[in-house]
Amino acid sequence: GQTGSPVLGLGAPAGLAAFVVSPASRLVPPGWAHAGRVDPGHPVQLTFALRQRGTARLARLVEAVSDPQSPQYGQYLSLEQVRDLVQPSPATLMTVLKWLQGYGVEDCRTVTTLDFLECHLPASMAERLLPGAEFHRYVQGQRSLVRSPQPYSVPAELAEHLDFVGGMYRFPTERKAVSRAGARKDPQPARASFHLGVTPAVLRQRYNMTGGDVGLLPNNSQACAQFLEQYFHQADLAEFMQLFGSGFAHRTQVDRVVGHQGHGKAGLEASLDVEYIMSTGANVSTWVFSNAGRHESQEPFLAWLLLLSNMSALPWVHSVSYGDDEDSLSYAYMERVNTEFMKAAARGLTILFASGDEGAGCRRVHSGNHTFRPSFPASSPYVTTVGGTSFKNPFLVTEEVTDYISGGGFSNVFPMPKYQAAAVGRFLSSASKLPPSSYYNSSGRAYPDLAALSDNYWVVTNRIPLPWVSGTSVRTSSPAALWDGGGPGLRVVIQGCHLSCLDGTVQGQGFCATPAWDPVTGWGTPNFPRLLRALGPR
Ligand SMILES: *[C@@H]1O[C@H](CO)[C@@H](O)[C@H](O)[C@H]1NC(C)=O
Ligand SMILES: *[C@@H]1O[C@H](CO)[C@@H](O)[C@H](O)[C@H]1NC(C)=O
Ligand SMILES: *[C@@H]1O[C@H](CO)[C@@H](O)[C@H](O)[C@H]1NC(C)=O
Ligand SMILES: *[C@@H]1O[C@H](CO)[C@@H](O)[C@H](O)[C@H]1NC(C)=O
Ligand SMILES: *[C@@H]1O[C@H](CO)[C@@H](O)[C@H](O)[C@H]1NC(C)=O
Ligand SMILES: *[C@@H]1O[C@H](CO)[C@@H](O)[C@H](O)[C@H]1NC(C)=O
């Protein structure tokens, strides 16, 4: 289960009261091989999440600036104003710095909001600082990570000043951009709008975007973030636009790459993300956050969160590829990451996460029974979560049905925000085939918020156009505005279910789409002109 509060550490040195910032699960994921303990002098990078102040005020502020009914709607804060609200108390800063200095930790950098410290130190020093920790190397193919499989502890007097220490035990999660060509039904071509897979033109037709629906103002901006060691190539983007970019004004260059871009082969995921954000958000300045060439003990997702708190000028919209099972993360970690999303929402940033690739998910609980498995950050109430759909007929621009792998459900950590209650209540009381209530927590944040096509995309990668690429990443500060008045500008998806536990009770079926909000496709897929009217200036 979730470790809500710190528990007493067993590995602490005698006489030193300590608490363990313990992960819920420390299992090394399949596919990673242990390659021994690192040398004492091996450099590691640790991220200290310092206890913030003002988080309750921040939550109220986010609600006010995100709610179209509020007089404060759209009155976003600057990064410096966010800092004034959340920065740790002088006592917290003093205590943590004194502790680090006491162990000789000196190579540390902070962020504008002063609530993170990123430090570089030798493994042996980190092991003395955090009793219990032991740094080992893990390898998977070409990739190599340094992590501590053992729980760590910190002195009791630090407990009230630290949320967690990052760079210790979380492994990167895989995300699959897969070809599902084998699962296709027989082609049923028809004359009307026959197509051989999703391209920018197909998306624009389906979501009612004309050639003139492109970014018009120089201050429009967007970004995608990648946390695998993946690169995109400008040459692929240019070729993609040459093949698929006619009929709408667009750019062929990414304006800024934050982080390192490696030189190896392009990744399918990275190519997909960049090509589709720039052809749907066409003629809009685009940044890519890239983590290639990262430090072995870095957690790329954490590094991205730190960047958000350290850059005052950022794109307005961020599409992010990352997800983990809620039950594999500690409560303290998720709460803190959720607060980071609140900080972003207060600044007017919209953060979109894919809802996941495993339907409702499945996990065995202590009793031996199954339960669905929510995914984080998809389950955070401060991000907009996007589910996936497919065309009912894969060769026609017709109705969409659910993509059976599309993630969705209810958080076990974050309570349901007020703006969801009515729509979710209607779903729960009217759905005809609900799974038993022991499989999900109907008091939690319900996701996704909306959906988009996630199947059969054309992607150019390493100069080669590839068809049939799938993955739910293909797809307003906090999602509140989207729920206002019942998902205006979204077209509901009525047909299909997503997958879940393969057991006798639910037989592989999670939730099913309904004619209003549902936990597979949210409010449905965009109808651009109506969405624009609903979210635009009022
Ligand atoms: C944050 O930005 C400042 C100024 O650019 C820089 O000196 C500092 O190292 C950055 N912090 C981190 C953690 O990278
Ligand atoms: C959107 O597209 C549909 C079908 O192509 C069409 O019926 C509708 O009039 C279009 N416009 C709006 C604003 O919905
Ligand atoms: C593209 O965006 C720029 C501002 O960034 C604008 O000046 C230009 O008119 C736009 N192009 C089209 C075809 O709308
Ligand atoms: C974007 O630019 C327009 C025109 O220059 C301006 O009216 C608007 O306030 C700007 N929006 C933001 C969010 O900076
Ligand atoms: C496990 O599931 C069975 C069948 O759904 C149910 O009868 C039983 O009470 C469950 N056990 C627990 C401990 O929840
Ligand atoms: C259900 O979700 C709530 C948050 O809404 C949480 O407090 C509670 O612990 C969850 N229950 C279970 C069994 O996980």
XYZ file of C-alpha atoms in Angstrom, residues 177-184 195-200 202 239-240 243-244 268-269 271-272 275-276 394-395 454-471 474:
46
model
C 5.011 3.166 -29.435
C 4.040 -0.015 -31.156
C 2.859 -1.186 -34.477
C -0.415 -2.997 -34.032
C -0.813 -3.797 -37.717
C -1.326 -7.480 -36.877
C -4.422 -6.688 -34.825
C -6.142 -4.884 -37.730
C -7.200 6.750 -45.901
C -4.285 4.457 -45.137
C -3.541 5.593 -41.629
C -3.618 8.762 -39.568
C -1.799 11.785 -41.007
C -2.083 15.491 -40.128
C -6.832 13.049 -41.377
C 10.680 15.175 -44.516
C 7.482 14.557 -42.552
C 5.114 14.423 -47.156
C 2.210 15.368 -44.903
C 10.079 6.336 -32.787
C 8.444 8.029 -29.775
C 9.727 11.439 -33.845
C 6.010 10.859 -33.273
C 5.908 15.595 -35.845
C 2.346 15.612 -34.521
C -9.621 2.008 -39.667
C -9.680 3.190 -43.277
C -3.938 7.037 -30.717
C -3.711 4.365 -33.351
C -2.310 3.890 -36.871
C -0.175 7.005 -37.206
C 2.304 7.682 -39.989
C 5.699 8.704 -38.573
C 8.974 9.565 -40.311
C 11.892 8.219 -38.340
C 15.513 7.984 -39.570
C 14.238 9.335 -42.901
C 11.829 6.404 -43.352
C 8.032 6.909 -43.309
C 6.495 4.218 -41.089
C 2.775 3.429 -40.926
C 0.689 1.862 -38.097
C 2.442 3.532 -35.183
C 0.361 3.594 -31.992
C 0.697 4.993 -28.515
C -0.148 11.088 -29.715
